[in-house]
Amino acid sequence: MGTTNSTLSKIPNVEELMQETGFTPAHIVRLYDRFEALDKEKTGLLRPQDFGAINRLAMNPIGDRIIGAFFSPGQETVDFHSFVRILAHFRPADKKRPKDPSMPEPVNSRTSKLKFAFQLYDQDKDGKISRAELLQVLRSMLEMQVTEEQLESIADRTIQEADLDKDDAISFEEFRKSLEKVNIDHKMSIRFLR
Amino acid sequence: MENSLKQRRGLQVWFSVMIGLIMIPAMFGLSLGVTSVYIQILVKILEWSTLRIQRGHRDRPTLPVPAPLPNGLIQREGGSMEHEMGELRRYRTQSISRGEFALSDSFYFYRKGLESIVDDQVTQRFSSEELVSWNLLTRTNHNFHYISLRLTVIWGLGVIIRYCVLFPLRITLAIIGLSWLVIGTSLVGFLPNRRVKNWLSELVHLMCYRICARGLSATIQYHNKNNKPQKGGICVANHTSPIDIVILANDGCYAMVGQSHSGLMGVIQRSMVRSCPHVWFERSEMRDRHAVTSRLRAHVAAKSNLPILIFPEGTCINNTSVMMFKKGSFEIGGTIYPVAIKYDPRFGDAFWNSAKYNMVSYLLRMMTSWAIVVNVWYLPPMTRQEGEDATKFANRVKSAIAHQGGLLDMAWDGSLKRDKVKEEFKEHQQKMYSSMVVGKKARTSQEPHTESTKR
């Protein structure tokens, strides 16, 4: 009896991980089981094709980008710690925590979530969403359903609305401003059952 | 010296008496009622242990115990894409009816994607159902810590009883059952006469399966026996484990369909064919769908042949849902007799996870569970209607089975366990999204201009 503790002890640095991400031990165990289930070849690391085997994800128009978010540039595998860290972005915000300016920004705060979403668009990580990058995302989400012209006009309109300093790209601040009324915590959170 | 010899003799006699007491009523379809008493005692013990565990959790809330989550790890928002997108865009000052793109639109896909990484409905079906409470078997103990001494003692007793008392009994019964099957069917095969031969062969088959069922402590409850599959029909059922065959064959005789194996299975298969026609395919034949269909069709057409037993899901599913039926079985024609099989997970997990366990270790696990309690429902026969294609018919039958057995009716293909999903599904998502962005208006870029001049 007591397989929870034995699972937790299998994971190195689990205390640190829980501290950093805010997941409870129960969540960590569940995520570990999930990680192991996805890791079909039992290598302890996940590869893009392991994610690709998830059907619902393969169906998702931006599935490839989401998979890409797990892998740091140049890396081909992701270990359990990184897996959990990325998922931690989608934890609902902790309402009870006081704002402590000396502590680093928690990984699931509104700003962190927005930064994470920003990186979905900004693939070359230059801090701006260029017109080309926006077009790429639009193309993934709409593919064959609209013409190239329509895609371009949508991209133009979006940049027009959000771009305040008129440099034909959307910086993180402009991104944040244009989404200030959206309930990010609600829309970019996954509710883990207890 | 003498004492130990006497002891051993005593044990052997006792053992044979037990076997006899179990086997002989089984052969004639009677029951001494011992199993039902056993099940009742088990239920009482399990209920007690559930209460004990719940009390244990309440008393020590600081322990990190992940509650079993039979429906998945996360709470999913039930909204459709339209509803969710509408909510995301509510902040926009311009009118939403113009559609168009918003930077926040991608959040919807992003979240759905991450949700599916954390948990997905399909992969769930291929691992064993998580019980809401522990049933005192080590193998289902995912989440339960040490709770109390009494519970541990009962669990220990359970281990001893299951492995030292029940297991040898069951193995012996299984061996007797299978050997009798081989011997009996071979003997019957020598008889030339039609009617007597058929009657005898049915008897032999029934007896063997009954003994095997006793060998698993299986308690089977058949419902709606008036809908039992008739000769010349096709019996279709949901598939959870190889034991399904034993379960169904306890109540009637079926012609089995499958691949011809070598070794022990091959011996059993060949002897079965001697007494009544089954349909065994060579591996090479299986690939040719037309050959398979025509052979089955020929079998069904001979109205005196036993009903064929087919499992259209193609693979073992964990008995919480029914996956897509392969349409091949539904193209043969004839009457389909659907059957729903539902195992009670409290007494033993009947699901065969072929990726995790091979056949032998699976059978060993089966024989060391508490018992197998099954409900079998015979559904009214169905035939393909005019203008209905095989896929629609298959879905109709599948829904009926799922509905009766209390299982989820899933639209996913059982082979998705191994294959990738098609592009069509992705396109469907894109179509839905594009109708929100671009709308049903004409697809020209001149629309906005004409609108603004319409003051």
XYZ file of C-alpha atoms in Angstrom:
649
model
C 0.000 0.000 0.000
C 1.100 3.557 -0.374
C 1.987 3.698 -4.014
C 1.721 7.504 -4.024
C 4.797 7.900 -1.898
C 6.691 5.370 -3.908
C 5.860 7.189 -7.130
C 6.903 10.512 -5.661
C 10.206 9.085 -4.549
C 10.910 7.965 -8.099
C 10.969 11.562 -9.281
C 14.184 13.454 -8.565
C 13.920 16.948 -7.021
C 10.209 16.597 -6.631
C 10.030 19.062 -3.728
C 11.601 21.762 -5.830
C 9.267 20.992 -8.676
C 6.222 21.312 -6.477
C 7.495 24.549 -5.005
C 8.169 26.031 -8.426
C 4.998 24.964 -10.140
C 2.518 24.880 -7.292
C 1.181 21.435 -8.159
C 0.138 19.273 -5.243
C 1.764 15.875 -4.742
C -1.429 14.250 -5.971
C -1.256 16.204 -9.219
C 2.401 15.385 -9.692
C 1.680 11.704 -9.354
C -1.116 11.896 -11.896
C 1.032 13.838 -14.319
C 3.812 11.332 -13.842
C 1.455 8.514 -14.720
C 0.402 10.446 -17.784
C 4.012 11.111 -18.735
C 4.778 7.413 -18.455
C 1.722 6.526 -20.492
C 2.848 8.847 -23.291
C 6.432 7.622 -23.087
C 5.736 4.404 -24.946
C 9.336 3.343 -25.265
C 10.059 3.946 -21.593
C 13.043 6.176 -22.181
C 12.106 8.713 -19.513
C 11.922 11.428 -22.163
C 9.215 12.490 -24.549
C 9.726 13.168 -28.205
C 7.504 15.104 -30.628
C 6.121 11.859 -32.034
C 4.949 10.786 -28.557
C 2.808 13.908 -28.491
C 1.757 13.281 -32.043
C 0.190 10.013 -30.964
C -2.464 11.875 -29.009
C -5.377 11.926 -31.391
C -7.148 14.994 -30.129
C -3.909 16.903 -30.383
C -3.260 15.790 -33.943
C -6.715 17.109 -34.762
C -5.975 20.510 -33.306
C -5.145 23.093 -36.007
C -2.271 24.494 -33.970
C -1.290 21.150 -32.515
C 2.220 21.341 -33.922
C 2.853 24.689 -32.288
C 1.631 23.434 -28.962
C 3.976 20.482 -29.206
C 6.766 22.867 -30.137
C 6.179 24.851 -26.962
C 7.398 21.904 -24.918
C 10.748 21.677 -26.638
C 13.369 24.350 -26.083
C 15.051 25.470 -29.300
C 17.466 22.844 -30.503
C 16.217 20.218 -28.079
C 14.593 17.049 -29.293
C 13.412 15.605 -26.031
C 11.611 16.850 -22.970
C 11.969 15.373 -19.522
C 9.353 15.161 -16.807
C 10.410 18.374 -15.097
C 10.092 20.501 -18.205
C 6.823 18.758 -19.027
C 5.372 19.752 -15.685
C 6.787 23.264 -15.856
C 5.073 23.948 -19.159
C 1.790 22.531 -17.918
C 2.090 24.656 -14.798
C 1.438 27.718 -16.922
C -2.102 26.510 -17.225
C -2.806 26.126 -13.582
C -5.515 28.443 -12.332
C -4.082 31.428 -10.488
C -3.727 31.149 -6.741
C -6.051 33.779 -5.441
C -4.855 33.667 -1.889
C -1.206 34.406 -2.493
C -0.148 37.905 -1.579
C 1.796 39.878 -4.139
C 5.379 39.670 -3.105
C 7.601 41.839 -5.323
C 10.790 40.123 -4.154
C 9.645 36.689 -5.309
C 9.844 35.780 -8.970
C 6.594 35.953 -10.859
C 4.672 32.712 -10.314
C 4.468 30.609 -13.387
C 0.695 30.730 -13.593
C 0.140 34.438 -13.056
C -1.682 36.464 -15.644
C 1.506 37.924 -17.013
C 3.203 34.562 -17.290
C 0.238 33.114 -19.089
C 0.202 35.996 -21.504
C 3.921 35.620 -22.102
C 3.396 31.973 -22.850
C 0.623 32.750 -25.304
C 2.778 35.452 -26.858
C 5.470 32.901 -27.559
C 2.978 30.843 -29.478
C 2.855 33.613 -32.029
C 6.414 34.864 -31.734
C 8.250 31.796 -32.947
C 11.608 33.466 -33.567
C 11.550 34.940 -30.078
C 12.521 38.445 -31.064
C 9.935 39.974 -28.753
C 7.592 41.022 -31.537
C 4.871 39.360 -33.515
C 5.633 40.282 -37.071
C 3.100 40.238 -39.850
C 4.624 37.067 -41.258
C 4.391 35.293 -37.925
C 0.773 36.297 -37.529
C 0.041 35.060 -41.009
C 1.567 31.705 -40.125
C -0.722 31.217 -37.171
C -3.726 32.312 -39.183
C -2.797 29.898 -41.901
C -2.645 26.997 -39.455
C -6.009 27.813 -38.015
C -7.757 28.421 -41.315
C -5.740 26.485 -43.931
C -7.906 25.704 -46.936
C -10.969 27.535 -45.802
C -10.025 31.056 -46.816
C -8.064 32.636 -49.637
C -4.594 34.067 -49.246
C -6.034 37.552 -49.765
C -8.457 37.133 -46.925
C -5.692 35.894 -44.677
C -3.628 38.953 -45.459
C -6.474 41.367 -44.858
C -7.257 39.720 -41.533
C -3.608 40.002 -40.533
C -3.506 43.637 -41.591
C -6.599 44.512 -39.619
C -5.350 42.768 -36.526
C -2.026 44.542 -36.588
C -3.747 47.837 -37.239
C -5.893 47.435 -34.166
C -3.204 46.325 -31.790
C -0.103 48.108 -33.035
C 0.149 51.328 -31.080
C 3.657 52.453 -31.947
C 3.097 51.790 -35.621
C 6.118 49.615 -36.204
C 4.042 47.058 -38.079
C 4.542 44.424 -35.403
C 2.941 43.612 -32.082
C 5.197 43.818 -29.050
C 4.421 42.079 -25.785
C 3.102 45.266 -24.221
C 0.770 45.895 -27.136
C -0.323 42.262 -26.980
C -1.035 42.603 -23.306
C -2.915 45.852 -23.785
C -5.110 44.505 -26.525
C -6.126 41.627 -24.299
C -6.521 43.546 -21.066
C -10.226 42.882 -20.820
C -10.028 39.163 -21.460
C -10.369 36.930 -18.440
C -7.046 35.217 -19.040
C -7.161 33.197 -15.897
C -10.400 31.615 -16.943
C -9.551 31.018 -20.575
C -5.972 29.906 -20.206
C -6.425 27.552 -17.297
C -7.024 23.886 -16.938
C -8.906 22.884 -13.847
C -7.288 19.828 -12.322
C -9.706 17.765 -10.337
C -8.629 17.194 -6.752
C 6.352 -40.386 8.333
C 2.992 -42.024 8.474
C 1.340 -38.851 9.619
C 2.558 -36.814 6.698
C 1.533 -39.523 4.258
C -1.889 -39.621 5.836
C -2.038 -35.842 5.682
C -1.218 -35.859 2.040
C -3.752 -38.540 1.269
C -6.334 -36.605 3.246
C -5.556 -33.468 1.298
C -5.840 -35.271 -2.009
C -9.177 -36.814 -1.101
C -10.479 -33.483 0.091
C -9.261 -31.848 -3.106
C -10.931 -34.402 -5.366
C -14.194 -34.102 -3.471
C -14.129 -30.347 -3.961
C -13.446 -30.722 -7.647
C -16.205 -33.245 -7.977
C -18.655 -31.078 -6.122
C -17.901 -28.177 -8.394
C -17.594 -30.018 -11.634
C -20.545 -32.337 -11.686
C -23.287 -29.811 -11.049
C -21.518 -27.529 -13.510
C -21.680 -30.123 -16.206
C -25.395 -30.281 -15.901
C -25.959 -26.604 -15.553
C -26.972 -26.790 -11.927
C -25.614 -24.802 -9.064
C -25.173 -25.674 -5.440
C -25.536 -22.044 -4.519
C -22.096 -21.862 -2.986
C -20.916 -19.183 -5.373
C -23.788 -16.827 -4.647
C -23.153 -17.113 -0.930
C -19.472 -16.436 -1.575
C -20.318 -13.346 -3.618
C -22.599 -12.036 -0.914
C -19.927 -12.432 1.724
C -17.457 -10.700 -0.565
C -19.784 -7.769 -1.111
C -20.221 -7.325 2.609
C -16.471 -7.364 3.183
C -15.834 -4.911 0.349
C -18.468 -2.538 1.666
C -16.911 -2.652 5.077
C -13.478 -1.956 3.664
C -14.803 0.988 1.635
C -16.275 2.557 4.739
C -13.072 1.950 6.585
C -11.014 3.629 3.891
C -13.314 6.625 3.771
C -13.099 6.989 7.514
C -9.347 6.702 7.297
C -9.198 9.533 4.769
C -11.382 11.779 6.858
C -9.255 11.263 9.936
C -6.029 12.100 8.195
C -6.718 14.804 5.637
C -3.120 15.927 5.381
C -2.067 12.859 3.480
C -1.759 13.558 -0.214
C -4.147 10.995 -1.581
C -5.122 11.409 -5.184
C -8.773 10.487 -5.322
C -9.510 8.003 -8.037
C -10.825 9.803 -11.059
C -12.849 7.505 -13.217
C -13.717 10.284 -15.621
C -10.325 11.751 -16.181
C -7.947 14.152 -14.617
C -9.346 17.525 -15.518
C -12.605 19.342 -15.548
C -13.530 20.085 -19.103
C -15.544 23.089 -20.134
C -18.496 21.798 -22.019
C -18.900 24.740 -24.365
C -18.796 24.433 -28.118
C -16.192 26.271 -30.165
C -18.681 29.044 -30.960
C -19.655 29.576 -27.384
C -16.087 29.694 -26.183
C -14.947 32.026 -28.939
C -17.867 34.310 -28.230
C -16.802 34.536 -24.630
C -13.224 35.227 -25.598
C -14.274 38.074 -27.826
C -16.799 39.640 -25.520
C -14.353 42.343 -24.556
C -14.113 43.698 -28.042
C -15.843 46.988 -28.570
C -16.647 46.350 -32.169
C -19.646 44.253 -32.996
C -18.963 40.578 -32.819
C -21.253 39.887 -35.730
C -18.543 41.013 -38.055
C -16.665 37.902 -37.076
C -13.010 38.404 -37.818
C -10.017 37.326 -36.008
C -8.981 38.161 -32.487
C -5.607 37.482 -30.961
C -7.341 35.632 -28.178
C -8.932 33.115 -30.569
C -5.863 30.949 -30.407
C -6.342 30.540 -26.652
C -9.246 28.257 -27.311
C -7.141 25.895 -29.409
C -4.242 26.260 -27.068
C -6.254 25.201 -24.103
C -7.930 22.332 -25.878
C -4.550 21.129 -27.007
C -3.072 21.191 -23.529
C -6.132 19.497 -22.116
C -5.648 16.649 -24.519
C -1.992 16.359 -23.542
C -2.910 16.027 -19.907
C -5.730 13.608 -20.439
C -7.626 12.224 -23.360
C -10.771 10.225 -23.687
C -9.459 7.659 -26.105
C -6.274 6.593 -24.350
C -8.285 6.299 -21.148
C -10.285 3.454 -22.659
C -7.230 1.325 -23.053
C -6.212 1.210 -19.451
C -8.133 -0.441 -16.710
C -11.047 1.313 -15.144
C -10.135 2.986 -11.902
C -12.310 1.907 -9.063
C -13.858 4.409 -6.755
C -12.847 2.289 -3.852
C -10.295 -0.396 -3.315
C -11.383 -3.980 -3.693
C -8.601 -5.536 -1.664
C -6.597 -6.708 -4.631
C -3.000 -5.539 -4.734
C -3.166 -4.812 -8.399
C -5.892 -2.190 -8.096
C -4.168 -0.428 -5.244
C -3.129 2.821 -6.873
C -3.987 5.327 -4.269
C -4.637 3.702 -0.994
C -2.211 4.028 1.787
C -2.015 1.992 4.874
C -5.264 2.728 6.608
C -5.661 0.345 9.473
C -4.401 -2.929 10.823
C -7.689 -4.680 10.305
C -7.757 -3.793 6.648
C -4.241 -5.063 6.142
C -5.102 -8.292 7.898
C -8.120 -8.846 5.717
C -6.069 -8.041 2.659
C -3.444 -10.547 3.779
C -6.096 -13.188 4.343
C -7.440 -12.392 0.937
C -4.060 -13.006 -0.635
C -3.733 -16.360 1.079
C -7.199 -17.479 0.152
C -6.889 -16.356 -3.427
C -3.472 -17.769 -4.164
C -3.446 -20.913 -2.038
C -7.027 -22.067 -2.022
C -8.831 -20.662 -5.000
C -6.014 -20.679 -7.511
C -5.146 -24.398 -7.395
C -8.831 -25.278 -7.569
C -9.323 -23.056 -10.547
C -6.307 -24.232 -12.449
C -7.356 -27.829 -12.002
C -10.827 -27.063 -13.215
C -9.516 -25.196 -16.200
C -7.244 -28.054 -17.182
C -10.035 -30.577 -16.772
C -12.372 -28.397 -18.781
C -9.998 -27.935 -21.679
C -8.911 -31.549 -21.843
C -12.493 -32.675 -21.811
C -13.170 -30.272 -24.656
C -10.441 -31.791 -26.759
C -11.254 -35.397 -25.921
C -14.997 -34.999 -26.085
C -15.079 -33.216 -29.412
C -12.663 -35.664 -30.955
C -14.830 -38.560 -29.810
C -17.970 -36.963 -31.141
C -16.184 -36.380 -34.409
C -16.174 -40.076 -35.052
C -19.938 -40.312 -35.142
C -21.501 -40.269 -38.582
C -25.102 -39.551 -37.684
C -26.186 -35.958 -38.109
C -28.718 -35.287 -35.394
C -27.184 -37.289 -32.620
C -23.797 -35.859 -33.470
C -25.000 -32.292 -33.269
C -26.806 -32.862 -30.030
C -23.811 -34.565 -28.465
C -21.419 -31.923 -29.707
C -23.534 -29.184 -28.165
C -23.595 -31.075 -24.916
C -19.855 -31.539 -24.872
C -19.200 -27.907 -25.677
C -21.594 -26.671 -23.030
C -20.139 -28.905 -20.365
C -16.597 -27.797 -21.040
C -17.402 -24.131 -21.024
C -19.342 -24.532 -17.838
C -16.390 -26.191 -16.172
C -14.110 -23.447 -17.422
C -16.501 -20.839 -16.095
C -16.394 -22.500 -12.702
C -12.667 -22.393 -13.090
C -12.909 -18.627 -13.007
C -15.582 -18.411 -10.322
C -17.727 -16.749 -12.882
C -21.229 -15.745 -11.959
C -23.140 -14.949 -15.077
C -26.567 -13.421 -15.199
C -28.312 -13.736 -18.536
C -31.115 -11.328 -19.357
C -33.764 -11.605 -22.024
C -33.042 -15.178 -22.921
C -35.856 -15.092 -25.436
C -33.612 -13.067 -27.725
C -30.903 -15.702 -27.761
C -29.104 -16.015 -31.096
C -30.605 -18.569 -33.428
C -28.975 -20.849 -35.954
C -27.897 -19.162 -39.152
C -27.517 -15.803 -37.462
C -24.590 -13.672 -36.431
C -23.984 -12.853 -32.803
C -22.246 -9.550 -32.168
C -20.888 -8.422 -28.804
C -18.553 -5.895 -27.207
C -15.105 -7.200 -26.449
C -13.291 -6.899 -23.174
C -11.262 -10.052 -22.858
C -10.816 -13.538 -24.291
C -13.039 -14.787 -21.489
C -16.017 -13.277 -23.313
C -16.142 -16.475 -25.342
C -16.463 -18.643 -22.253
C -19.093 -16.317 -20.864
C -21.270 -16.429 -23.944
C -20.744 -20.110 -24.689
C -22.034 -21.047 -21.287
C -25.525 -20.445 -22.436
C -25.538 -21.544 -26.021
C -23.427 -22.937 -28.778
C -21.680 -20.702 -31.212
C -19.474 -21.164 -34.198
C -16.232 -19.393 -33.454
C -14.434 -17.241 -35.944
C -10.754 -16.582 -35.750
C -7.235 -17.152 -36.839
C -5.917 -20.666 -36.703
C -3.065 -20.854 -34.234
C -0.399 -23.441 -33.690
C 0.469 -25.122 -30.430
C -2.074 -25.750 -27.717
C -4.630 -23.379 -29.207
C -4.251 -25.133 -32.531
C -4.961 -28.506 -30.969
C -8.101 -27.157 -29.337
C -9.206 -25.488 -32.548
C -8.710 -28.577 -34.678
C -10.582 -30.831 -32.328
C -13.459 -28.390 -32.037
C -13.911 -28.409 -35.771
C -14.318 -32.171 -35.741
C -17.604 -32.068 -33.940
C -19.233 -29.004 -35.473
C -18.201 -26.422 -38.061
C -16.233 -23.414 -36.821
C -14.572 -20.914 -39.087
C -10.838 -20.791 -38.675
C -8.790 -18.701 -41.065
C -5.193 -18.988 -42.030
C -3.210 -15.828 -41.530
C -2.864 -15.278 -45.275
C -6.597 -15.578 -45.804
C -7.349 -12.923 -43.223
C -5.956 -10.202 -45.394
C -8.323 -10.923 -48.230
C -11.535 -9.339 -47.036
C -13.614 -10.786 -49.825
C -12.526 -14.326 -49.072
C -13.345 -13.831 -45.411
C -16.744 -12.350 -46.128
C -17.702 -15.051 -48.599
C -16.717 -17.858 -46.247
C -18.740 -16.342 -43.455
C -21.610 -15.791 -45.810
C -21.531 -19.454 -46.846
C -21.585 -20.475 -43.214
C -24.536 -18.272 -42.409
C -26.444 -19.382 -45.483
C -26.479 -22.991 -44.308
C -29.324 -22.471 -41.903
C -28.467 -25.458 -39.784
C -25.116 -24.042 -38.755
C -24.606 -22.556 -35.367
C -24.670 -18.753 -35.071
C -21.297 -17.109 -35.638
C -19.754 -15.170 -32.800
C -17.997 -11.966 -33.850
C -16.469 -9.101 -31.886
C -16.596 -6.127 -34.258
C -14.496 -3.759 -32.168
C -11.507 -5.757 -33.260
C -9.656 -5.351 -30.005
C -10.197 -5.492 -26.257
C -11.629 -2.352 -24.711
C -11.774 -1.712 -20.995
C -15.537 -2.236 -20.592
C -16.447 1.371 -19.863
C -17.356 2.161 -23.438
C -17.983 0.668 -26.837
C -15.701 1.757 -29.650
C -16.462 1.902 -33.320
C -17.584 -1.348 -34.880
C -15.769 -2.465 -37.988
C -18.276 -2.689 -40.763
C -16.968 -5.972 -42.185
C -19.157 -8.112 -39.951
C -22.197 -6.160 -40.981
C -21.740 -6.743 -44.676
C -22.304 -10.481 -44.484
C -26.045 -10.241 -44.382
C -28.336 -12.354 -42.266
C -29.787 -11.467 -38.907
C -27.619 -9.806 -36.299
C -28.175 -10.711 -32.662
C -26.504 -8.045 -30.528
C -25.308 -8.985 -27.068
C -24.070 -6.619 -24.364
C -21.540 -7.890 -21.840
C -20.797 -5.935 -18.708
C -18.344 -7.075 -16.045
C -18.636 -5.965 -12.472
C -15.256 -4.355 -11.748
C -15.463 -4.816 -8.007
C -14.584 -8.454 -8.105
C -11.863 -8.522 -10.670
C -10.648 -6.525 -13.607
C -11.506 -8.549 -16.667
C -9.947 -6.219 -19.215
C -7.047 -7.700 -21.171
C -4.499 -4.981 -21.769
C -2.630 -6.801 -24.519
C 0.116 -4.205 -24.466
C 0.844 -4.831 -20.822
C 0.149 -8.521 -20.267
C 0.445 -11.576 -22.409
C -2.238 -14.241 -22.444
C -0.709 -16.441 -19.770
C -0.152 -13.709 -17.199
C -3.606 -12.405 -17.988
C -5.180 -15.762 -17.261
C -3.186 -16.058 -14.069
C -4.500 -12.692 -12.957
C -8.011 -13.791 -13.768
C -7.655 -16.892 -11.708
C -6.414 -14.999 -8.693
C -9.150 -12.371 -8.663
C -12.025 -12.687 -6.300
C -14.530 -13.700 -8.905
C -15.893 -12.687 -12.234
C -19.384 -11.301 -12.095
C -20.958 -10.616 -15.460
C -24.230 -9.405 -16.820
C -25.164 -10.502 -20.295
C -28.071 -8.946 -22.117
C -29.477 -10.480 -25.247
C -30.886 -7.736 -27.455
C -33.654 -8.185 -30.029
C -32.352 -9.176 -33.467
C -31.592 -6.493 -36.016
C -31.308 -6.574 -39.764
C -29.962 -4.103 -42.210
C -32.667 -1.861 -43.519
C -33.275 -0.757 -47.080
C -30.802 1.875 -48.136
C -28.811 1.653 -44.932
C -25.117 1.202 -45.525
C -22.960 -1.090 -43.440
C -21.402 1.729 -41.408
C -24.753 3.168 -40.360
C -26.030 -0.265 -39.485
C -22.910 -0.964 -37.445
C -23.427 2.280 -35.538
C -27.036 1.459 -34.884
C -26.125 -1.896 -33.385
C -23.300 -0.332 -31.397
C -25.618 2.250 -29.828
C -28.078 -0.433 -28.859
C -25.358 -2.456 -27.146
C -23.858 0.561 -25.404
C -27.253 1.701 -24.210
C -28.188 -1.662 -22.784
C -24.878 -2.309 -21.070
C -24.608 1.161 -19.585
C -21.434 1.819 -21.562
C -20.367 4.996 -23.288
C -20.999 5.054 -27.005
C -17.763 6.382 -28.433
C -17.229 7.411 -31.991
C -13.589 6.440 -31.982
C -12.142 3.517 -33.798
C -10.576 0.776 -31.688
C -7.617 0.721 -34.022
C -6.833 4.286 -33.051
C -4.988 2.728 -30.215
C -2.278 2.051 -32.727
C -2.868 4.325 -35.724
C -2.894 8.037 -36.255
C -5.999 10.092 -36.796
C -7.040 11.314 -40.200
C -6.632 14.788 -41.568
C -10.394 15.090 -41.961
C -10.886 15.731 -38.298
C -8.421 18.595 -38.370
C -10.104 20.070 -41.417
C -13.429 19.912 -39.671
C -12.070 22.049 -36.834
C -10.645 24.525 -39.309
C -13.957 24.747 -41.119
C -15.818 25.482 -37.927
C -13.376 28.176 -36.964
C -13.319 29.790 -40.364
C -17.073 30.179 -40.381
C -16.677 32.326 -37.296
C -13.897 34.419 -38.688
C -14.978 34.894 -42.246
C -18.618 34.088 -41.840
C -21.113 33.061 -44.420
C -20.780 36.334 -46.292
C -19.357 36.456 -49.778
C -15.668 35.825 -49.766
C -14.539 39.087 -51.292
C -12.533 41.824 -49.676
C -14.919 44.486 -50.918
C -17.610 43.780 -48.335
C -16.423 46.298 -45.754
C -16.429 49.105 -48.303
C -19.990 48.563 -49.370
C -21.077 48.429 -45.746
C -19.554 51.765 -44.907
C -21.249 53.489 -47.811
C -24.621 52.269 -46.730
C -25.261 55.093 -44.319
